[in-house]
Every structure is written in structure tokens, then in C-alpha cells.
Amino acid sequence: MSVADEVKARLDIVDVIAGYASLQKAGRNFKALCPFHNERTPSFVVFPETQTWRCFGACGEGGDVFSFVMKAEGWDFVETLRELAQRAGVELQPYSPEQAERQAENERLFGLLHEAAHFFFEVLHSDEAHVAQDYVNRRGLDRQTVETFVLGYAPNDWQQALHHLLMLGYTQDEIVEAGVAARNDAGRVYDRFRHRLMIPIRDSRGRTIGFGARALDPEERAKYLNSPQGPLFDKSRILFGLDTARRAIRESETAVIVEGYMDVMQAHQAGFLNVVAQMGTALTETQLRQLDRYASRLVLALDPDVAGINATMRGLNVARQTLDDDQSVTFDARGMMRYTGMLDMDIRVATLPDGQDPDDLIREDPDAWGRLIERAIPVANYVIQQGTAHLSPDASYHEREAAARLLLPILTATESDLQRNGNIQTLARQVRIDERTLIQWTQRRQAAQTRALPSMRDQRRLAGRTAQVAPPAVGGPPGQSDLREAFCLRLLLEQPKRLFAANRKFRELRADDIVLDQVLAPLCAQDFSRPDFQAIFRAIEESLYQDDLDPLDYLHDHLQPELVSVIDDLQITVLEAFRQELPGVLATELESILRDQARVNTLRQPDTELFIQDALALRQSRLERESHELYFLQQDASDLTDQRYHVTVRANALARKVINKALQQMKSFARNS
């Protein structure tokens, strides 16, 4: 039994979820209003017998106690495991000496930064902070906002904060590492922040990890000074205000991204609690992934200046160079388009009136801000607007063609065929060029790009490919579900981009059928039953949306040691696990079968096809589990007029039929090819 299984065995999911939702007994199960979206009729069900949960409303999600807490708290798997293990009284595998030392150091830094924030907060309320107090008043921030965001003041002194932290027992090296102090070339340590309004930056759990410091001296060259990159502070992974915005984002299913600290604080003060700020000039993959945990709709509230419009449209002038590299994932307009399809996220843009930022607009007219966000336009429409704004009504065909060719690679960068076709139709109307012509240009460009792509065969040969293993049979004996999930992850680890092929198959099968829209959605973590496998799958997804590291290197760099060891086991022991599942005679023949398979390479089904079959089988198994739960729900339902369960049962049955037919066709094709 794994540690996660032991934790689940000791905890009752009903007790855990009762801390987040008001559960009411309904037959042998429990019902509640879903804690993840607004609703009036309970659609959230907890199944004590299977220790699972499911929302039959807008969310359409479900899982075990781990998936619930991860979604409710926004934690990753390891954070959730530690919290639930402590609650269950399960002792986790001890850290290595190096890990334990690093963990202890980080805990010291968290404590140090908490004390620093408290120190600056106290100084803000002293007589020496009158300039900072005046600034806060001029910006219209009330006492509640100051306390919520723990605003403070860094004295106009070289060592006051340093001495305070030294008196609390922290060392100079720790204070420098935390970014509160700096050390010059001569070795002298001094306060990094002086005569500035201090804005604590916190992680999603509310722990202070750094500071944003606003200059109060008009002669100061740097208007804002942030903490340096360090063990805790990484601006590419942080969204300012997320700790206080999580609940509102989840409830509204919408996250609004602005550019500045003041924008966030003013929005929250006015009651717009779903607003966060990016830390830097561009959104990163990690930041978007964090928001994807809570929101299905993302609104970028951009200033109507170079820092706003050009931030989204940057790269257009060099689009041909940038977009020819299919491996790159940038967060300019094309990057946003790709995420709209890949994450199934509705990404929109709200452009503010000239000369105003969110802080100004909200203070002047809060209702206008609300209307602005409601009227945000899809990012594709925004790109078309900006990319064709220079065209006059009587622009020549040559000018319109040039604009269209520049925009097409961006507008077709989504994984969604439906979105891609809609974008082309919109562009065709805007530039007054036949839609079929635009499609031909796109196809020719993609064909040329495909011919130019380097082969991955040599890279795989150098990396060393592991022995091929046939997947376990669909509907095999109990105990093979873990093996199938492991096999699926094994193939993904070998080539993560196989996920895109599987998701294209799911899109093909649902064929824009609204009944199948949810049940045949892209492969996701919920298709895996083990929480550690779910966490690894999410990390594999994340690895596909960055280009700094090879996906496997990304996993080893970004996953906690507990999960890295699971990955290592997957790559090494899946063959042995499969061998142990076979009857004795077949087990002895396995090696010769594999040798024959290697010799007759043309008879071996391509790994990507195997992965697609495995992904379909995983979804089939998940739908079977959910149908089992629905059977009991229908038995216990007191209101026979409630059609939600019936609709879900029909959708599940139809999806299983579609999947089964697809699997039969794929296997028949493989046998005959």
C-alpha cells in the first residue's frame, strides 16, 4: 500500500469535505451545493462507499479526497499529501539530509519574511512614516485594505530593518538570502529597501515570500523595487493577490489580470475580489496554470499604451521567425491563442479608456470597471482588431493580404479546430478575403513548416529507448487498472506530445456533439485513479507549455522528490510489473516475444497509436466508475423529476459506445496493416 493509499484508508472523505461544504444525507450518499461554482440546487455528491465525490452541475468534475483538497486549496499533490498525512497520523518518508536541510532553511526564511512584513507594518503607523501615510491616503486605500495587504513602510535608514531582524536571531546571511538586505562588494550589509511603501508579496497559501517597494521620493529613479530572485521568490511563478483572490476566482470562474499592485488593491477594496497582477512584463506558463485550477475564463485588463497593447501584440513584426519554431511557447498573442485551445480556457481582453489604468477607473467609477470586464472580447477578436487597425476602408488587396498573412499563424495556433475555423472566418470578414483562400494559405504554410521540422528519431536513439511493452487488455482483471495507468504515463514520459494526438482523437469522437462535449473532453488527471499519477500527469501537461527544458528534465526540476522517484520507477519497473501479471507460461515466453517484436518492427503498432488506445481505455474505465456511482444515486433519488442523473447516464453510455467502436476500429486497422 502506498503512502497516499494509507492516508485515504485512514481518512473519511465525508469528514474532510464537511469542512468545505454543508453536507446533507441523501440515502446512502451526501449532497451539497458545489463549493466550486454558484448554484441554487445541490449537484455536489459525496459517495462514502467509494470515498469519492462528483459535481453533476457546471463543474462536471470529481475524484477522491486528494483531488478535492487540491482543487479547494490550490495545492499541488505533495502539499496536499503532507497536509492530509498529518491529519491522518501517517508518517511520511523522511527527507534526505540535504532535503531536510533545505526545508529547514526555507522555513527559517518564511519566518524571517513574516517578521519583516510585521516590522514594516508597525513602522507605517509611527510618526516617521507620515510621507507614506499621506501617499496611502492619496491613493484612496482605507484601513481595511492596509491591514488585508499588510502594507508597511521601510524607514529612510541603512540598517534599521537589519538590526531588528538580527535581534530576533536571524543571521546576516539569512537576511540577505531573503532579499531584505543586500551586501556590497566590500562585504557591508545594509537594508535593501529605504523610504519606500512596502507591499508584501505572498504565495497562494498566504506566506510572505518577498516585497514590492514603491518609492516615496519623487527623485528616486526606480519607481518600484522588487525582492531579488531567491529560494522563495520567483516572479515568474507568482501572481500578486492570488492568496486573497482564490475564493472569488473559483466562485465567479473568472480571473482578471492587471499590471500593478495598486490596481489589485483598489479592485479588492471596491469588491472586485477576483483580480490579480502578473509579476513582470508578461504572463508565464506557470502563472496561467495556477489560474487554470480555479477559472475557466481569463480577462487581461490592459492599459491602452505600449505596455498594454504592445505587450499582447508583441512579436507580430517578427512573427514569421518566431512562429516557424513549433517548439516555442511564448505568451504573446500566439501564446495566448494556444492556451485558449490547449487549456480549454476562454481568454479575453479588456482595453481601458485612454489615459486610465484600473486603479484610476475603479476609483472614478467602479460600475464602469464591472462593465468593462463583462464586455471583454475574445483574444482572437482583439488580435484581429489590432492587427488590422492600420487598414483604411479602401486598402488595397496587397495591404489586406499582408495583414492576413501576418495574423494567420497567430489565429491558427490553437489546438481547437472549432476555434481555428471561427478565427479564420472572422479574419476573412475583416480583411474581405475569401475564407477558402485563407485556409489554403494556412495549409501551405503548415505543410512547409512540417517539411522543415527536424526529425526526432536521432534524438530518441541517443537518449536510448526502452523495450516496448504491450498494454494490458481492456476490461482485464482487477489490479490491472494501475498497470494501465502506469503504461499510459510511461508512453507519455517517452514522448509527451503524444497527449496532443490523443486529445485530437477525443475531439474527433465528440464531433461537436453537445451531449459528448464533457464526457469526451481531453485526457485529464481525473482519468487516473491514483493521486500520484494524477500529479505526474499534470506536470507532464505543464512540461508541454514551456520550451526552456526537455520535458523529462522539466519534470525532474519541478516535481518534488517523492514524485520523481515514482517517475523513475515507472520508467524502470513497468515491464517487470507486466511480467508478474502474466500466467507462468506466458511470463517465460515474454522475452522471446519482445525479441520477435523488435525483429519484425514493421508488424509493431506505433507507440502513439497504442497511447491513443490506452487513453480511450482509461476514459472508458472512468466512465464505468462514474456510471456505477450514478446507479446508486438514481436508487436513492427522492425527486424523480430531477433529470440531471439521467442525462449524465445517457451521455456516459453514448460515450462508452463511441469509445468501444473506435477501439475496435483501431485494433482492426492495426491487425490489417
PDB file of C-alpha atoms in Angstrom, residues 62-220:
ATOM      1  CA  GLY A  62     -14.956  14.506  -9.439  1.00  0.00           C
ATOM      2  CA  GLY A  63     -12.322  12.385  -7.782  1.00  0.00           C
ATOM      3  CA  ASP A  64     -11.011  11.307  -4.399  1.00  0.00           C
ATOM      4  CA  VAL A  65     -10.083  13.184  -1.238  1.00  0.00           C
ATOM      5  CA  PHE A  66      -6.759  14.258  -2.749  1.00  0.00           C
ATOM      6  CA  SER A  67      -8.279  15.795  -5.872  1.00  0.00           C
ATOM      7  CA  PHE A  68     -10.877  17.617  -3.765  1.00  0.00           C
ATOM      8  CA  VAL A  69      -8.368  19.220  -1.401  1.00  0.00           C
ATOM      9  CA  MET A  70      -6.021  20.065  -4.282  1.00  0.00           C
ATOM     10  CA  LYS A  71      -8.861  21.866  -6.076  1.00  0.00           C
ATOM     11  CA  ALA A  72     -10.217  23.533  -2.944  1.00  0.00           C
ATOM     12  CA  GLU A  73      -6.858  24.810  -1.712  1.00  0.00           C
ATOM     13  CA  GLY A  74      -4.973  25.181  -4.983  1.00  0.00           C
ATOM     14  CA  TRP A  75      -2.171  22.991  -3.640  1.00  0.00           C
ATOM     15  CA  ASP A  76      -0.030  20.581  -5.593  1.00  0.00           C
ATOM     16  CA  PHE A  77      -0.033  16.872  -4.821  1.00  0.00           C
ATOM     17  CA  VAL A  78       2.878  16.883  -2.387  1.00  0.00           C
ATOM     18  CA  GLU A  79       1.474  19.805  -0.369  1.00  0.00           C
ATOM     19  CA  THR A  80      -1.858  18.001  -0.177  1.00  0.00           C
ATOM     20  CA  LEU A  81      -0.195  14.727   0.789  1.00  0.00           C
ATOM     21  CA  ARG A  82       1.666  16.393   3.653  1.00  0.00           C
ATOM     22  CA  GLU A  83      -1.445  18.119   4.991  1.00  0.00           C
ATOM     23  CA  LEU A  84      -3.649  15.022   4.786  1.00  0.00           C
ATOM     24  CA  ALA A  85      -0.914  12.733   6.119  1.00  0.00           C
ATOM     25  CA  GLN A  86      -0.570  14.951   9.171  1.00  0.00           C
ATOM     26  CA  ARG A  87      -4.339  14.874   9.652  1.00  0.00           C
ATOM     27  CA  ALA A  88      -4.405  11.090   9.254  1.00  0.00           C
ATOM     28  CA  GLY A  89      -1.408  10.500  11.516  1.00  0.00           C
ATOM     29  CA  VAL A  90       0.599   8.881   8.731  1.00  0.00           C
ATOM     30  CA  GLU A  91       4.357   9.372   8.865  1.00  0.00           C
ATOM     31  CA  LEU A  92       5.819  10.329   5.520  1.00  0.00           C
ATOM     32  CA  GLN A  93       9.114   9.014   4.231  1.00  0.00           C
ATOM     33  CA  PRO A  94      11.808  11.131   5.879  1.00  0.00           C
ATOM     34  CA  TYR A  95      13.711  13.656   3.824  1.00  0.00           C
ATOM     35  CA  SER A  96      17.248  13.004   2.787  1.00  0.00           C
ATOM     36  CA  PRO A  97      19.711  15.045   4.875  1.00  0.00           C
ATOM     37  CA  GLU A  98      20.053  17.542   2.021  1.00  0.00           C
ATOM     38  CA  GLN A  99      16.282  17.881   1.592  1.00  0.00           C
ATOM     39  CA  ALA A 100      15.736  18.244   5.326  1.00  0.00           C
ATOM     40  CA  GLU A 101      18.378  20.966   5.475  1.00  0.00           C
ATOM     41  CA  ARG A 102      16.831  22.870   2.562  1.00  0.00           C
ATOM     42  CA  GLN A 103      13.356  22.553   4.082  1.00  0.00           C
ATOM     43  CA  ALA A 104      14.578  23.880   7.416  1.00  0.00           C
ATOM     44  CA  GLU A 105      16.308  26.794   5.674  1.00  0.00           C
ATOM     45  CA  ASN A 106      13.139  27.667   3.777  1.00  0.00           C
ATOM     46  CA  GLU A 107      11.064  27.575   6.955  1.00  0.00           C
ATOM     47  CA  ARG A 108      13.540  29.999   8.521  1.00  0.00           C
ATOM     48  CA  LEU A 109      13.188  32.318   5.523  1.00  0.00           C
ATOM     49  CA  PHE A 110       9.385  32.186   5.692  1.00  0.00           C
ATOM     50  CA  GLY A 111       9.583  33.168   9.346  1.00  0.00           C
ATOM     51  CA  LEU A 112      12.085  35.941   8.626  1.00  0.00           C
ATOM     52  CA  LEU A 113       9.933  37.476   5.892  1.00  0.00           C
ATOM     53  CA  HIS A 114       6.857  37.294   8.106  1.00  0.00           C
ATOM     54  CA  GLU A 115       8.716  39.206  10.817  1.00  0.00           C
ATOM     55  CA  ALA A 116       9.980  41.744   8.266  1.00  0.00           C
ATOM     56  CA  ALA A 117       6.450  42.373   6.989  1.00  0.00           C
ATOM     57  CA  HIS A 118       5.221  42.847  10.567  1.00  0.00           C
ATOM     58  CA  PHE A 119       8.097  45.265  11.264  1.00  0.00           C
ATOM     59  CA  PHE A 120       7.323  47.413   8.203  1.00  0.00           C
ATOM     60  CA  PHE A 121       3.600  47.341   9.078  1.00  0.00           C
ATOM     61  CA  GLU A 122       4.297  48.652  12.576  1.00  0.00           C
ATOM     62  CA  VAL A 123       6.614  51.385  11.278  1.00  0.00           C
ATOM     63  CA  LEU A 124       3.886  52.586   8.878  1.00  0.00           C
ATOM     64  CA  HIS A 125       1.834  53.571  11.919  1.00  0.00           C
ATOM     65  CA  SER A 126       4.644  55.573  13.516  1.00  0.00           C
ATOM     66  CA  ASP A 127       5.364  59.311  13.274  1.00  0.00           C
ATOM     67  CA  GLU A 128       8.339  58.819  10.937  1.00  0.00           C
ATOM     68  CA  ALA A 129       6.050  57.352   8.265  1.00  0.00           C
ATOM     69  CA  HIS A 130       3.938  60.474   7.610  1.00  0.00           C
ATOM     70  CA  VAL A 131       5.047  60.623   3.950  1.00  0.00           C
ATOM     71  CA  ALA A 132       3.974  57.007   3.423  1.00  0.00           C
ATOM     72  CA  GLN A 133       0.706  57.631   5.274  1.00  0.00           C
ATOM     73  CA  ASP A 134      -0.026  60.624   3.045  1.00  0.00           C
ATOM     74  CA  TYR A 135       0.695  58.531  -0.044  1.00  0.00           C
ATOM     75  CA  VAL A 136      -1.678  55.772   1.110  1.00  0.00           C
ATOM     76  CA  ASN A 137      -4.402  58.351   1.736  1.00  0.00           C
ATOM     77  CA  ARG A 138      -3.883  59.981  -1.668  1.00  0.00           C
ATOM     78  CA  ARG A 139      -4.270  56.592  -3.348  1.00  0.00           C
ATOM     79  CA  GLY A 140      -7.571  56.135  -1.533  1.00  0.00           C
ATOM     80  CA  LEU A 141      -6.598  52.965   0.348  1.00  0.00           C
ATOM     81  CA  ASP A 142      -8.597  52.524   3.548  1.00  0.00           C
ATOM     82  CA  ARG A 143      -7.534  50.948   6.832  1.00  0.00           C
ATOM     83  CA  GLN A 144      -9.065  47.576   5.982  1.00  0.00           C
ATOM     84  CA  THR A 145      -7.066  47.380   2.744  1.00  0.00           C
ATOM     85  CA  VAL A 146      -3.862  48.367   4.545  1.00  0.00           C
ATOM     86  CA  GLU A 147      -4.445  45.567   7.049  1.00  0.00           C
ATOM     87  CA  THR A 148      -5.529  42.978   4.459  1.00  0.00           C
ATOM     88  CA  PHE A 149      -2.411  43.500   2.369  1.00  0.00           C
ATOM     89  CA  VAL A 150      -0.206  44.270   5.423  1.00  0.00           C
ATOM     90  CA  LEU A 151       1.188  47.437   3.861  1.00  0.00           C
ATOM     91  CA  GLY A 152       4.216  48.900   5.602  1.00  0.00           C
ATOM     92  CA  TYR A 153       6.963  51.486   5.483  1.00  0.00           C
ATOM     93  CA  ALA A 154      10.710  50.929   5.123  1.00  0.00           C
ATOM     94  CA  PRO A 155      12.455  53.675   7.157  1.00  0.00           C
ATOM     95  CA  ASN A 156      14.870  56.035   5.453  1.00  0.00           C
ATOM     96  CA  ASP A 157      17.736  54.306   7.230  1.00  0.00           C
ATOM     97  CA  TRP A 158      20.518  51.978   6.119  1.00  0.00           C
ATOM     98  CA  GLN A 159      20.271  49.335   8.848  1.00  0.00           C
ATOM     99  CA  GLN A 160      17.080  49.680  10.909  1.00  0.00           C
ATOM    100  CA  ALA A 161      15.331  46.619   9.435  1.00  0.00           C
ATOM    101  CA  LEU A 162      18.612  44.683   9.503  1.00  0.00           C
ATOM    102  CA  HIS A 163      19.165  45.367  13.208  1.00  0.00           C
ATOM    103  CA  HIS A 164      15.564  44.444  14.039  1.00  0.00           C
ATOM    104  CA  LEU A 165      15.890  41.042  12.370  1.00  0.00           C
ATOM    105  CA  LEU A 166      19.331  40.419  13.896  1.00  0.00           C
ATOM    106  CA  MET A 167      17.802  40.999  17.324  1.00  0.00           C
ATOM    107  CA  LEU A 168      15.225  38.306  16.540  1.00  0.00           C
ATOM    108  CA  GLY A 169      18.026  35.785  15.998  1.00  0.00           C
ATOM    109  CA  TYR A 170      18.386  35.766  12.223  1.00  0.00           C
ATOM    110  CA  THR A 171      21.853  35.911  10.674  1.00  0.00           C
ATOM    111  CA  GLN A 172      23.132  38.427   8.149  1.00  0.00           C
ATOM    112  CA  ASP A 173      23.391  35.688   5.523  1.00  0.00           C
ATOM    113  CA  GLU A 174      19.738  34.715   6.067  1.00  0.00           C
ATOM    114  CA  ILE A 175      18.560  38.330   5.842  1.00  0.00           C
ATOM    115  CA  VAL A 176      20.483  38.799   2.591  1.00  0.00           C
ATOM    116  CA  GLU A 177      19.195  35.495   1.175  1.00  0.00           C
ATOM    117  CA  ALA A 178      15.626  36.555   1.976  1.00  0.00           C
ATOM    118  CA  GLY A 179      16.201  39.757  -0.007  1.00  0.00           C
ATOM    119  CA  VAL A 180      15.502  42.141   2.882  1.00  0.00           C
ATOM    120  CA  ALA A 181      19.149  43.239   2.982  1.00  0.00           C
ATOM    121  CA  ALA A 182      21.945  43.462   0.424  1.00  0.00           C
ATOM    122  CA  ARG A 183      25.724  43.045   0.637  1.00  0.00           C
ATOM    123  CA  ASN A 184      28.116  45.326  -1.273  1.00  0.00           C
ATOM    124  CA  ASP A 185      31.477  44.381  -2.766  1.00  0.00           C
ATOM    125  CA  ALA A 186      33.225  45.357   0.458  1.00  0.00           C
ATOM    126  CA  GLY A 187      31.067  42.907   2.408  1.00  0.00           C
ATOM    127  CA  ARG A 188      28.955  45.552   4.145  1.00  0.00           C
ATOM    128  CA  VAL A 189      25.329  44.528   4.725  1.00  0.00           C
ATOM    129  CA  TYR A 190      22.590  47.160   4.559  1.00  0.00           C
ATOM    130  CA  ASP A 191      18.809  47.487   4.170  1.00  0.00           C
ATOM    131  CA  ARG A 192      17.730  46.880   0.579  1.00  0.00           C
ATOM    132  CA  PHE A 193      14.545  48.950   0.948  1.00  0.00           C
ATOM    133  CA  ARG A 194      14.675  52.538   2.249  1.00  0.00           C
ATOM    134  CA  HIS A 195      11.972  55.230   2.332  1.00  0.00           C
ATOM    135  CA  ARG A 196       9.509  53.105   0.415  1.00  0.00           C
ATOM    136  CA  LEU A 197       5.948  51.875   0.835  1.00  0.00           C
ATOM    137  CA  MET A 198       6.319  48.143   1.442  1.00  0.00           C
ATOM    138  CA  ILE A 199       3.876  45.739  -0.199  1.00  0.00           C
ATOM    139  CA  PRO A 200       4.302  42.116   0.958  1.00  0.00           C
ATOM    140  CA  ILE A 201       4.110  39.562  -1.846  1.00  0.00           C
ATOM    141  CA  ARG A 202       2.580  36.272  -0.717  1.00  0.00           C
ATOM    142  CA  ASP A 203       2.241  32.837  -2.219  1.00  0.00           C
ATOM    143  CA  SER A 204      -1.138  31.192  -2.781  1.00  0.00           C
ATOM    144  CA  ARG A 205      -1.101  29.946   0.820  1.00  0.00           C
ATOM    145  CA  GLY A 206      -0.643  33.443   2.215  1.00  0.00           C
ATOM    146  CA  ARG A 207       3.019  33.115   3.200  1.00  0.00           C
ATOM    147  CA  THR A 208       5.195  36.185   2.644  1.00  0.00           C
ATOM    148  CA  ILE A 209       7.884  35.393   0.062  1.00  0.00           C
ATOM    149  CA  GLY A 210       9.087  38.868  -0.912  1.00  0.00           C
ATOM    150  CA  PHE A 211       8.232  42.544  -1.257  1.00  0.00           C
ATOM    151  CA  GLY A 212       7.284  45.127  -3.826  1.00  0.00           C
ATOM    152  CA  ALA A 213       8.509  48.537  -2.681  1.00  0.00           C
ATOM    153  CA  ARG A 214       7.070  51.799  -4.037  1.00  0.00           C
ATOM    154  CA  ALA A 215       9.422  54.807  -3.974  1.00  0.00           C
ATOM    155  CA  LEU A 216       8.186  57.801  -1.959  1.00  0.00           C
ATOM    156  CA  ASP A 217      10.935  60.152  -3.106  1.00  0.00           C
ATOM    157  CA  PRO A 218       9.942  61.676  -6.489  1.00  0.00           C
ATOM    158  CA  GLU A 219      13.635  61.889  -7.384  1.00  0.00           C
ATOM    159  CA  GLU A 220      14.136  58.143  -6.986  1.00  0.00           C
TER     160      GLU A 220
END
